[in-house]
Tab-separated table of C-alpha atoms and ligand atoms in Angstrom:
chain	number	residue	atom	x	y	z
Z	1	MET	CA	29.260	16.492	-12.346
Z	2	GLN	CA	29.757	13.305	-10.392
Z	3	GLU	CA	28.627	10.101	-12.164
Z	4	VAL	CA	27.377	6.873	-10.585
Z	5	ASP	CA	25.700	3.704	-11.790
Z	6	VAL	CA	22.983	3.549	-9.139
Z	7	LEU	CA	21.464	6.454	-7.224
Z	8	VAL	CA	19.409	5.516	-4.156
Z	9	VAL	CA	17.250	8.271	-2.703
Z	10	GLY	CA	16.365	7.725	0.959
Z	11	GLY	CA	18.468	6.177	3.713
Z	12	GLY	CA	15.773	4.267	5.550
Z	13	LEU	CA	16.236	0.518	5.806
Z	14	SER	CA	14.887	-0.132	2.287
Z	15	GLY	CA	17.337	2.429	0.872
Z	16	LEU	CA	20.230	1.127	2.937
Z	17	ALA	CA	19.559	-2.446	1.757
Z	18	ALA	CA	19.276	-1.262	-1.861
Z	19	ALA	CA	22.491	0.753	-1.713
Z	20	VAL	CA	24.529	-1.954	0.021
Z	21	ALA	CA	23.225	-4.661	-2.355
Z	22	ALA	CA	23.956	-2.524	-5.432
Z	23	ALA	CA	27.466	-1.699	-4.215
Z	24	ALA	CA	28.137	-5.305	-3.228
Z	25	SER	CA	27.081	-6.303	-6.769
Z	26	GLY	CA	29.814	-4.062	-8.154
Z	27	ALA	CA	27.890	-0.857	-8.992
Z	28	ARG	CA	29.215	2.621	-8.216
Z	29	THR	CA	26.434	3.674	-5.881
Z	30	MET	CA	25.418	6.895	-4.149
Z	31	LEU	CA	22.803	7.152	-1.400
Z	32	LEU	CA	21.171	10.511	-0.620
Z	33	GLU	CA	19.583	10.912	2.809
Z	34	ARG	CA	18.033	14.222	3.860
Z	35	GLY	CA	18.377	13.478	7.571
Z	36	SER	CA	21.571	13.422	9.608
Z	37	ALA	CA	21.528	9.641	10.137
Z	38	LEU	CA	20.654	6.436	8.325
Z	39	GLY	CA	17.660	4.371	9.450
Z	40	GLY	CA	14.624	6.334	8.193
Z	41	ASN	CA	11.623	5.855	10.440
Z	42	VAL	CA	13.751	3.969	12.974
Z	43	SER	CA	16.183	6.790	13.637
Z	44	GLN	CA	13.828	9.670	12.795
Z	45	ALA	CA	10.496	8.485	14.252
Z	46	TYR	CA	11.799	5.984	16.875
Z	47	VAL	CA	10.121	2.925	15.342
Z	48	HIS	CA	11.788	0.349	17.552
Z	49	THR	CA	10.542	-3.100	16.520
Z	50	PHE	CA	11.332	-5.109	13.377
Z	51	CYS	CA	8.211	-6.783	11.998
Z	52	GLY	CA	7.967	-9.078	8.983
Z	53	LEU	CA	11.345	-10.732	9.548
Z	54	PHE	CA	10.223	-14.255	10.196
Z	55	GLU	CA	8.201	-16.874	8.386
Z	56	ALA	CA	4.872	-18.119	9.141
Z	57	PRO	CA	2.053	-17.307	11.309
Z	58	GLY	CA	1.518	-20.510	13.250
Z	59	ASN	CA	5.240	-21.122	13.350
Z	60	ALA	CA	6.096	-17.920	15.130
Z	61	GLU	CA	8.465	-19.517	17.624
Z	62	ASP	CA	10.745	-21.025	14.976
Z	63	PHE	CA	12.167	-17.608	14.051
Z	64	VAL	CA	13.010	-18.722	10.510
Z	65	TYR	CA	13.893	-15.692	8.388
Z	66	ALA	CA	11.445	-15.256	5.503
Z	67	ASN	CA	14.128	-13.674	3.314
Z	68	PRO	CA	17.773	-14.770	3.101
Z	69	GLY	CA	20.562	-12.290	2.336
Z	70	PHE	CA	20.771	-8.702	3.570
Z	71	THR	CA	17.912	-8.921	6.096
Z	72	PRO	CA	19.285	-11.681	8.382
Z	73	TRP	CA	22.853	-10.442	7.824
Z	74	PHE	CA	22.007	-6.926	8.978
Z	75	THR	CA	19.630	-8.003	11.738
Z	76	GLU	CA	21.932	-10.588	13.268
Z	77	GLY	CA	24.784	-8.069	13.007
Z	78	LEU	CA	22.674	-5.638	15.019
Z	79	ARG	CA	22.023	-8.288	17.652
Z	80	LYS	CA	25.723	-9.056	17.918
Z	81	GLN	CA	26.361	-5.365	18.640
Z	82	GLY	CA	23.638	-5.324	21.313
Z	83	ALA	CA	21.573	-2.971	19.154
Z	84	ALA	CA	18.712	-5.450	18.775
Z	85	CYS	CA	17.200	-7.982	21.179
Z	86	ALA	CA	16.150	-11.615	20.891
Z	87	PRO	CA	12.918	-12.094	18.946
Z	88	GLU	CA	9.658	-12.067	20.885
Z	89	VAL	CA	6.441	-13.867	20.047
Z	90	HIS	CA	3.342	-11.665	20.076
Z	91	GLY	CA	0.311	-13.831	19.458
Z	92	ARG	CA	0.672	-15.242	15.937
Z	93	VAL	CA	3.729	-13.256	14.895
Z	94	ALA	CA	7.307	-12.716	16.042
Z	95	VAL	CA	9.057	-9.353	16.242
Z	96	MET	CA	12.539	-8.133	17.172
Z	97	PRO	CA	12.993	-5.046	19.393
Z	98	VAL	CA	15.793	-2.694	18.298
Z	99	TYR	CA	17.417	0.397	19.792
Z	100	PRO	CA	17.084	3.258	17.274
Z	101	PRO	CA	20.233	5.306	18.077
Z	102	ARG	CA	22.363	2.160	18.020
Z	103	LEU	CA	20.844	1.076	14.707
Z	104	ALA	CA	21.777	4.373	13.049
Z	105	GLU	CA	25.392	3.945	14.161
Z	106	TYR	CA	25.584	0.335	12.963
Z	107	ALA	CA	23.984	1.164	9.598
Z	108	TYR	CA	26.621	3.830	9.005
Z	109	ALA	CA	29.438	1.512	10.110
Z	110	ILE	CA	28.536	-1.304	7.713
Z	111	SER	CA	28.078	1.091	4.799
Z	112	ARG	CA	31.748	2.097	5.156
Z	113	ASP	CA	32.832	-1.454	4.297
Z	114	PHE	CA	31.767	-0.961	0.664
Z	115	PRO	CA	34.293	1.209	-1.204
Z	116	SER	CA	31.970	1.747	-4.187
Z	117	LEU	CA	29.199	3.127	-1.938
Z	118	SER	CA	29.070	6.842	-1.214
Z	119	ILE	CA	26.699	7.868	1.588
Z	120	GLN	CA	25.606	11.511	1.524
Z	121	LEU	CA	23.823	12.633	4.704
Z	122	ASN	CA	21.933	15.919	5.114
Z	123	ALA	CA	21.416	15.656	1.351
Z	124	THR	CA	17.890	16.363	0.084
Z	125	LEU	CA	16.907	15.497	-3.473
Z	126	GLU	CA	15.297	18.596	-4.984
Z	127	ARG	CA	15.092	17.888	-8.727
Z	128	LEU	CA	15.359	14.766	-10.847
Z	129	THR	CA	15.396	14.681	-14.624
Z	130	MET	CA	14.907	11.261	-16.095
Z	131	ASP	CA	14.190	9.891	-19.515
Z	132	ALA	CA	11.235	7.466	-19.244
Z	133	ALA	CA	12.742	4.986	-21.735
Z	134	GLY	CA	16.039	4.906	-19.850
Z	135	ALA	CA	18.112	5.859	-22.904
Z	136	GLU	CA	19.749	8.847	-21.164
Z	137	LYS	CA	21.320	9.119	-17.735
Z	138	ALA	CA	19.215	10.640	-14.975
Z	139	VAL	CA	20.413	13.930	-13.465
Z	140	ALA	CA	19.657	14.539	-9.805
Z	141	VAL	CA	20.074	17.893	-8.069
Z	142	TYR	CA	20.331	17.775	-4.294
Z	143	ARG	CA	20.995	20.272	-1.530
Z	144	GLN	CA	23.547	19.341	1.116
Z	145	GLN	CA	23.862	21.746	4.019
Z	146	GLY	CA	22.887	24.682	1.845
Z	147	VAL	CA	25.077	23.746	-1.105
Z	148	GLU	CA	23.458	22.676	-4.376
Z	149	LYS	CA	25.124	19.624	-5.972
Z	150	SER	CA	24.306	17.289	-8.850
Z	151	VAL	CA	24.959	13.718	-9.839
Z	152	ALA	CA	24.256	11.715	-13.001
Z	153	ALA	CA	23.084	8.111	-12.635
Z	154	VAL	CA	22.139	5.255	-14.935
Z	155	THR	CA	19.465	3.879	-12.614
Z	156	VAL	CA	17.519	5.440	-9.725
Z	157	ILE	CA	15.874	3.777	-6.738
Z	158	ASP	CA	13.159	5.656	-4.883
Z	159	ALA	CA	13.371	4.662	-1.224
Z	160	THR	CA	12.015	7.952	0.132
Z	161	GLY	CA	8.882	6.374	1.598
Z	162	ASP	CA	6.910	9.184	-0.056
Z	163	ALA	CA	7.728	8.473	-3.742
Z	164	THR	CA	9.462	11.859	-3.866
Z	165	ALA	CA	12.040	10.828	-6.456
Z	166	GLY	CA	9.318	9.374	-8.657
Z	167	ALA	CA	7.149	12.467	-8.363
Z	168	LEU	CA	10.092	14.782	-9.141
Z	169	ALA	CA	10.932	12.725	-12.233
Z	170	GLY	CA	7.317	12.797	-13.440
Z	171	ALA	CA	6.850	9.048	-12.924
Z	172	ALA	CA	3.375	7.619	-12.366
Z	173	VAL	CA	2.477	7.820	-8.659
Z	174	VAL	CA	-0.555	7.107	-6.477
Z	175	MET	CA	-1.687	9.319	-3.599
Z	176	PRO	CA	-4.407	7.799	-1.406
Z	177	THR	CA	-7.218	10.058	-0.164
Z	178	ALA	CA	-6.936	11.604	3.306
Z	179	GLU	CA	-9.577	9.130	4.517
Z	180	GLN	CA	-7.668	6.134	3.142
Z	181	LEU	CA	-4.361	7.173	4.708
Z	182	GLN	CA	-3.529	5.411	7.938
Z	183	ASN	CA	-3.308	7.349	11.202
Z	184	ALA	CA	0.028	8.626	12.434
Z	185	THR	CA	1.781	8.008	15.770
Z	186	LEU	CA	4.234	10.061	17.810
Z	187	ILE	CA	6.824	7.863	19.496
Z	188	PHE	CA	8.880	9.614	22.186
Z	189	ARG	CA	11.460	8.597	24.774
Z	190	VAL	CA	11.124	9.141	28.493
Z	191	SER	CA	13.439	8.510	31.426
Z	192	GLY	CA	12.352	7.628	34.946
Z	193	ALA	CA	10.096	4.820	33.734
Z	194	ASN	CA	9.101	2.206	36.260
Z	195	ARG	CA	10.729	-0.915	34.769
Z	196	ALA	CA	8.161	-3.182	36.426
Z	197	ASP	CA	5.474	-1.585	34.245
Z	198	LEU	CA	7.263	-2.196	30.970
Z	199	SER	CA	6.694	-5.880	30.354
Z	200	GLY	CA	3.870	-8.361	30.001
Z	201	TYR	CA	0.490	-7.499	31.392
Z	202	SER	CA	1.853	-4.779	33.724
Z	203	ARG	CA	1.944	-2.519	30.667
Z	204	LEU	CA	-1.843	-2.630	30.713
Z	205	ARG	CA	-1.782	-0.892	34.110
Z	206	ILE	CA	-0.276	2.187	32.487
Z	207	SER	CA	-2.555	2.090	29.443
Z	208	ALA	CA	-5.580	1.742	31.748
Z	209	ALA	CA	-4.414	4.604	34.009
Z	210	ILE	CA	-4.017	6.840	30.966
Z	211	ALA	CA	-7.414	5.908	29.502
Z	212	ARG	CA	-8.955	6.683	32.928
Z	213	GLY	CA	-7.102	10.013	33.092
Z	214	ALA	CA	-8.508	10.939	29.664
Z	215	GLN	CA	-12.050	9.941	30.650
Z	216	GLN	CA	-11.831	11.929	33.897
Z	217	GLY	CA	-10.536	15.043	32.134
Z	218	GLU	CA	-7.080	14.975	33.755
Z	219	LEU	CA	-5.621	14.460	30.291
Z	220	PRO	CA	-6.674	15.714	26.854
Z	221	ALA	CA	-9.193	13.170	25.508
Z	222	MET	CA	-7.035	12.360	22.488
Z	223	CYS	CA	-4.231	10.983	24.708
Z	224	GLU	CA	-6.139	7.814	25.432
Z	225	SER	CA	-4.380	5.391	23.076
Z	226	ILE	CA	-0.765	4.595	23.914
Z	227	PHE	CA	1.646	1.697	23.794
Z	228	ILE	CA	4.735	1.492	25.963
Z	229	ARG	CA	7.954	-0.502	25.566
Z	230	PRO	CA	11.292	-0.568	27.397
Z	231	GLY	CA	14.259	1.321	25.923
Z	232	GLU	CA	17.922	0.415	26.191
Z	233	LEU	CA	18.686	2.135	29.487
Z	234	GLN	CA	17.369	0.771	32.774
Z	235	ASP	CA	14.746	3.480	33.284
Z	236	GLU	CA	14.097	4.417	29.647
Z	237	ALA	CA	10.846	3.777	27.758
Z	238	TYR	CA	9.372	4.463	24.336
Z	239	ILE	CA	5.804	5.727	24.453
Z	240	SER	CA	3.803	5.430	21.226
Z	241	LEU	CA	0.961	7.935	21.236
Z	242	ASN	CA	-1.541	7.089	18.513
Z	243	LEU	CA	-2.877	10.274	16.957
Z	244	PRO	CA	-6.392	11.019	15.714
Z	245	LYS	CA	-6.907	12.815	12.430
Z	246	TRP	CA	-8.283	16.324	12.912
Z	247	LYS	CA	-12.002	16.616	12.232
Z	248	ASP	CA	-11.806	20.074	10.660
Z	249	ARG	CA	-8.589	19.745	8.668
Z	250	VAL	CA	-7.580	17.392	5.862
Z	251	PHE	CA	-4.851	14.946	6.873
Z	252	ALA	CA	-1.996	15.916	4.530
Z	253	PRO	CA	1.328	14.263	5.443
Z	254	LEU	CA	3.145	15.648	2.387
Z	255	ASN	CA	2.213	19.247	3.224
Z	256	GLU	CA	5.012	20.846	5.264
Z	257	GLN	CA	2.810	23.447	6.948
Z	258	PHE	CA	0.316	20.759	7.978
Z	259	LEU	CA	3.129	18.625	9.387
Z	260	VAL	CA	4.538	21.512	11.418
Z	261	GLU	CA	1.147	22.182	13.034
Z	262	TYR	CA	0.259	18.529	13.498
Z	263	THR	CA	3.639	17.847	15.114
Z	264	ALA	CA	3.170	20.777	17.522
Z	265	TYR	CA	-0.255	19.358	18.452
Z	266	ALA	CA	1.271	15.895	19.012
Z	267	HIS	CA	4.051	17.356	21.187
Z	268	GLU	CA	1.429	19.126	23.308
Z	269	LEU	CA	-0.427	15.840	23.884
Z	270	ALA	CA	2.798	13.987	24.672
Z	271	HIS	CA	3.814	16.672	27.159
Z	272	SER	CA	0.470	16.352	28.980
Z	273	LEU	CA	0.952	12.615	29.064
Z	274	THR	CA	4.410	12.863	30.630
Z	275	VAL	CA	3.163	15.288	33.279
Z	276	PHE	CA	0.210	12.998	34.013
Z	277	LEU	CA	2.442	9.938	34.440
Z	278	ARG	CA	4.691	11.889	36.817
Z	279	LYS	CA	1.865	13.226	38.933
Z	280	HIS	CA	-0.736	10.493	38.930
Z	281	VAL	CA	0.820	7.071	38.367
Z	282	SER	CA	2.658	5.350	41.214
Z	283	GLY	CA	6.288	4.517	40.438
Z	284	TRP	CA	6.516	7.210	37.716
Z	285	ALA	CA	7.286	10.301	39.835
Z	286	GLU	CA	10.677	10.707	38.111
Z	287	CYS	CA	9.299	10.382	34.579
Z	288	HIS	CA	10.702	13.071	32.229
Z	289	LEU	CA	10.893	13.582	28.509
Z	290	LEU	CA	14.230	12.261	27.231
Z	291	SER	CA	13.778	13.217	23.562
Z	292	TRP	CA	11.254	13.909	20.847
Z	293	PRO	CA	11.828	12.108	17.574
Z	294	ALA	CA	13.038	14.154	14.601
Z	295	ALA	CA	9.751	13.360	12.856
Z	296	ILE	CA	6.272	12.186	13.627
Z	297	GLY	CA	5.626	8.582	12.475
Z	298	ILE	CA	3.791	8.685	9.122
Z	299	ARG	CA	2.692	5.204	8.145
Z	300	GLU	CA	1.485	5.918	4.651
Z	301	SER	CA	1.639	8.602	1.955
Z	302	ARG	CA	2.355	8.601	-1.799
Z	303	ARG	CA	3.707	5.537	-3.606
Z	304	LEU	CA	4.875	4.681	-7.114
Z	305	SER	CA	2.719	2.937	-9.689
Z	306	GLY	CA	4.503	-0.286	-10.512
Z	307	ARG	CA	4.413	-2.825	-13.306
Z	308	TYR	CA	2.509	-5.009	-10.866
Z	309	VAL	CA	0.242	-3.779	-8.049
Z	310	MET	CA	0.276	-6.050	-4.980
Z	311	THR	CA	-3.233	-6.723	-3.658
Z	312	GLU	CA	-4.761	-7.681	-0.351
Z	313	LYS	CA	-5.719	-11.008	-1.938
Z	314	ASP	CA	-2.058	-11.697	-2.822
Z	315	ILE	CA	-1.067	-11.113	0.796
Z	316	LEU	CA	-3.867	-13.036	2.473
Z	317	SER	CA	-3.810	-16.041	0.132
Z	318	GLY	CA	-0.005	-16.297	0.231
Z	319	ALA	CA	0.282	-15.924	-3.564
Z	320	GLN	CA	3.258	-17.768	-5.120
Z	321	ARG	CA	4.952	-16.473	-8.273
Z	322	ASP	CA	7.761	-17.502	-10.620
Z	323	ASP	CA	9.078	-13.928	-10.711
Z	324	VAL	CA	9.481	-13.705	-6.912
Z	325	VAL	CA	12.391	-11.631	-5.549
Z	326	ALA	CA	11.291	-11.107	-1.911
Z	327	ARG	CA	8.682	-12.483	0.487
Z	328	SER	CA	6.098	-10.897	2.783
Z	329	THR	CA	4.858	-12.467	6.002
Z	330	TRP	CA	3.255	-9.674	8.046
Z	331	PRO	CA	-0.528	-9.482	8.408
Z	332	VAL	CA	-2.515	-6.678	6.784
Z	333	GLU	CA	-2.255	-4.169	9.652
Z	334	LEU	CA	-4.345	-1.039	9.200
Z	335	TRP	CA	-4.628	1.969	11.492
Z	336	HIS	CA	-7.848	3.673	10.509
Z	337	ASP	CA	-8.469	5.306	13.859
Z	338	HIS	CA	-6.216	6.099	16.775
Z	339	TYR	CA	-7.652	3.495	19.138
Z	340	HIS	CA	-6.441	0.319	17.551
Z	341	ALA	CA	-5.229	-1.421	14.388
Z	342	THR	CA	-7.092	-4.174	12.575
Z	343	PHE	CA	-5.130	-7.303	11.629
Z	344	GLN	CA	-5.888	-9.817	8.888
Z	345	TYR	CA	-3.544	-12.804	8.921
Z	346	PRO	CA	-2.178	-14.397	5.730
Z	347	GLU	CA	-2.645	-18.093	5.043
Z	348	ALA	CA	0.992	-18.415	3.975
Z	349	VAL	CA	4.080	-16.405	3.055
Z	350	CYS	CA	3.389	-14.225	-0.008
Z	351	ASP	CA	5.777	-13.765	-2.947
Z	352	ILE	CA	6.686	-10.245	-4.097
Z	353	PRO	CA	7.502	-10.037	-7.819
Z	354	LEU	CA	10.231	-7.819	-9.249
Z	355	ALA	CA	7.469	-6.041	-11.218
Z	356	ALA	CA	6.084	-4.573	-7.959
Z	357	LEU	CA	9.467	-2.858	-7.460
Z	358	LEU	CA	9.737	-1.332	-10.946
Z	359	SER	CA	8.180	1.955	-12.027
Z	360	GLN	CA	5.350	1.509	-14.481
Z	361	SER	CA	6.367	4.604	-16.427
Z	362	HIS	CA	10.176	4.830	-16.098
Z	363	ASP	CA	12.292	1.907	-17.314
Z	364	ASN	CA	15.338	2.719	-15.159
Z	365	MET	CA	13.526	3.527	-11.932
Z	366	GLY	CA	12.855	1.073	-9.115
Z	367	MET	CA	11.382	1.472	-5.654
Z	368	ALA	CA	11.284	-0.353	-2.346
Z	369	GLY	CA	9.819	-0.222	1.150
Z	370	ARG	CA	6.973	2.108	2.008
Z	371	CYS	CA	6.580	3.460	-1.553
Z	372	MET	CA	6.551	0.151	-3.467
Z	373	SER	CA	3.590	-0.719	-5.656
Z	374	GLY	CA	0.532	-2.064	-3.861
Z	375	SER	CA	-3.005	-1.286	-2.807
Z	376	ASN	CA	-3.585	0.478	0.524
Z	377	GLU	CA	-4.473	-2.842	2.115
Z	378	ALA	CA	-1.476	-4.705	0.673
Z	379	LEU	CA	0.857	-1.962	1.920
Z	380	GLY	CA	-0.614	-2.501	5.394
Z	381	ALA	CA	1.501	-5.672	5.305
Z	382	LEU	CA	4.342	-4.785	2.915
Z	383	ARG	CA	5.495	-1.552	4.595
Z	384	VAL	CA	7.077	-3.220	7.656
Z	385	LEU	CA	10.827	-3.170	8.152
Z	386	GLY	CA	11.669	-6.823	7.423
Z	387	THR	CA	9.942	-6.584	4.046
Z	388	ALA	CA	11.343	-3.093	3.377
Z	389	MET	CA	14.888	-4.490	3.676
Z	390	ALA	CA	14.153	-7.513	1.464
Z	391	THR	CA	12.572	-5.403	-1.292
Z	392	GLY	CA	15.430	-2.896	-1.067
Z	393	GLU	CA	18.009	-5.640	-1.502
Z	394	ALA	CA	16.172	-7.073	-4.533
Z	395	VAL	CA	15.766	-3.769	-6.354
Z	396	GLY	CA	19.361	-2.738	-5.551
Z	397	ILE	CA	20.587	-5.926	-7.223
Z	398	ALA	CA	18.266	-5.322	-10.205
Z	399	ALA	CA	19.675	-1.806	-10.636
Z	400	ALA	CA	23.274	-3.059	-10.549
Z	401	LEU	CA	22.486	-5.910	-12.973
Z	402	ALA	CA	20.896	-3.478	-15.448
Z	403	VAL	CA	24.114	-1.443	-15.529
Z	404	ASP	CA	26.292	-4.537	-15.784
Z	405	GLN	CA	24.216	-6.050	-18.615
Z	406	GLY	CA	23.742	-2.745	-20.454
Z	407	VAL	CA	19.940	-3.048	-20.325
Z	408	THR	CA	17.226	-1.145	-18.484
Z	409	MET	CA	15.929	-2.267	-15.083
Z	410	ALA	CA	12.670	-3.198	-16.793
Z	411	GLN	CA	14.583	-5.795	-18.826
Z	412	VAL	CA	16.285	-7.521	-15.882
Z	413	SER	CA	14.815	-10.911	-15.002
Z	414	ALA	CA	13.728	-11.982	-11.532
Z	415	ALA	CA	15.762	-15.178	-11.971
Z	416	ALA	CA	18.928	-13.103	-12.503
Z	417	VAL	CA	18.185	-11.093	-9.333
Z	418	ARG	CA	17.738	-14.283	-7.304
Z	419	ALA	CA	20.953	-15.790	-8.720
Z	420	CYS	CA	22.916	-12.635	-7.868
Z	421	ARG	CA	21.458	-12.598	-4.352
Z	422	ASP	CA	22.537	-16.238	-3.890
Z	423	ASP	CA	26.079	-15.204	-4.830
Z	424	LEU	CA	25.963	-12.339	-2.333
Z	425	ILE	CA	24.794	-14.709	0.389
Z	426	ASN	CA	27.969	-16.757	-0.166
Z	427	THR	CA	30.351	-13.829	-0.524
Z	428	THR	CA	29.019	-10.799	1.353
Z	429	PHE	CA	25.853	-11.391	3.345
Z	430	ILE	CA	27.420	-14.229	5.300
Z	431	GLN	CA	25.654	-14.869	8.579
Z	432	PRO	CA	27.684	-13.502	11.492
I	501	FAD	C1	4.323	5.061	13.844
I	501	FAD	C2	4.892	3.926	13.053
I	501	FAD	C3	5.089	2.711	13.665
I	501	FAD	C4	5.620	1.656	12.936
I	501	FAD	N1	5.860	0.487	13.582
I	501	FAD	C5	6.537	-0.476	12.936
I	501	FAD	C6	6.971	-1.626	13.643
I	501	FAD	O1	6.753	-1.768	14.841
I	501	FAD	N2	7.667	-2.568	12.952
I	501	FAD	C7	7.956	-2.432	11.611
I	501	FAD	O2	8.601	-3.309	11.054
I	501	FAD	N3	7.546	-1.348	10.920
I	501	FAD	C8	6.860	-0.367	11.553
I	501	FAD	N4	6.483	0.748	10.884
I	501	FAD	C9	6.705	0.821	9.419
I	501	FAD	C10	8.110	1.173	9.053
I	501	FAD	O3	8.699	2.052	9.952
I	501	FAD	C11	8.193	1.844	7.683
I	501	FAD	O4	7.272	1.414	6.790
I	501	FAD	C12	9.630	1.705	7.199
I	501	FAD	O5	10.356	2.692	7.876
I	501	FAD	C13	9.780	1.789	5.722
I	501	FAD	O6	11.135	1.956	5.400
I	501	FAD	P1	11.536	2.805	4.148
I	501	FAD	O7	13.003	2.694	4.021
I	501	FAD	O8	10.701	2.414	2.991
I	501	FAD	O9	11.081	4.298	4.480
I	501	FAD	P2	11.501	5.309	5.616
I	501	FAD	O10	11.900	4.616	6.848
I	501	FAD	O11	10.371	6.267	5.691
I	501	FAD	O12	12.790	6.035	5.040
I	501	FAD	C14	12.709	6.971	3.983
I	501	FAD	C15	13.942	7.863	4.027
I	501	FAD	O13	13.964	8.712	2.886
I	501	FAD	C16	14.447	9.982	3.272
I	501	FAD	N5	13.994	10.967	2.288
I	501	FAD	C17	12.714	11.327	2.007
I	501	FAD	N6	12.705	12.273	1.066
I	501	FAD	C18	13.971	12.523	0.727
I	501	FAD	C19	14.593	13.399	-0.200
I	501	FAD	N7	13.897	14.247	-0.977
I	501	FAD	N8	15.940	13.411	-0.295
I	501	FAD	C20	16.691	12.565	0.478
I	501	FAD	N9	16.141	11.708	1.383
I	501	FAD	C21	14.810	11.683	1.490
I	501	FAD	C22	13.840	10.189	4.642
I	501	FAD	O14	14.539	11.165	5.380
I	501	FAD	C23	13.949	8.794	5.242
I	501	FAD	O15	15.160	8.604	5.949
I	501	FAD	C24	5.939	1.825	11.576
I	501	FAD	C25	5.760	3.062	10.965
I	501	FAD	C26	5.251	4.106	11.687
I	501	FAD	C27	5.107	5.419	11.032
């Protein structure tokens, strides 16, 4: 059986950051990703904007990165490749548009620069045996293109978004109720978009035409809430179709059968929308579906119980802590219907402690990104991509330090993680 120091499960941006940081800190690291590309929700669900990168509401135009290290290194690297655009100010926050297919390619390219990092694509974790006290190595069984394989690891990082590794290992997890879970969105790509309608207030013309079409019965009623952004090609656009929960069926994003049926329903709505744009909106006669995403965009599902649970109050008050390892800046953004999100803005940047990235029950398990430890409301802020990368980097360093020091992850100090990250900033995560 293959042996590694750090096993990262999930190749979204939190998992990528964790794996690169662990490998850069000297750990033999393996990353398992069930999809055929790195990037998680970016490459699989076409999420195409980085939120939570920059400091300070109120200071949005300064574009000061809230977290040093992997996040600016990776993001600025993307921009240099033309895979991400200049930041844009949207009201009180700043975001950075990215091009999903280009991001997946860049993520793979940088991972190859770390000889102690092994990336396994099309590799789905199926079983994980782990001793809660961290005295024994964990054994993970995964399936890669039909072949069952196994790997032993000292430490494990759950970056699956759904706390799948934690659940398989019997770690303490939290599953919100169907009512608490945020609504999902299908983001799809079209060609033949009228470029003039893709920026500023002109975008409202399309949203208004679609809302009118739904009211007048030319479109299914549930198509009424969309958002549209330009893609990389001249006539390409991303359309985000916000989906209602079904009235007669429990919203169950971890249930495969539910997801199959819900995705088919979403595709049907998106098809109607494309036909409507082509037939009824001037300048869109050539609009055609370019591609569906590999997966519908699920904002929230299961998460791990951590040694600290981030709260809405932490986020909104800008809580400061001595054991900080990453920082959160995004507002509490909650999608509790398909019409719109609610936003609550923080007073200041909020500190994330290492304890929110460590499993409450398993001493050698950490987590990052969408399945880190927090309340539903806190995760409305913490789940965004800028914060996912920063938490991934921190927990990847903690996992590597535990191996290096011969202790469990639960015994690693936040100060040691910060010191190691400062070293990486000088040696590896040098700004391009
Ligand atoms: C519709 C939608 C719109 C969003 N808009 C934005 C936005 O504009 N800006 C922003 O910053 N954020 C946005 N987000 C949030 C953001 O996309 C996610 O929270 C972010 O992707 C979290 O990253 P992650 O690495 O934690 O998880 P994910 O991106 O979900 O990655 C998890 C990875 O784990 C893999 N995986 C899961 N199970 C297994 C297994 N058993 N074995 C191996 N691999 C496994 C998955 O294939 C996936 O690649 C949006 C999310 C959604 C759904």
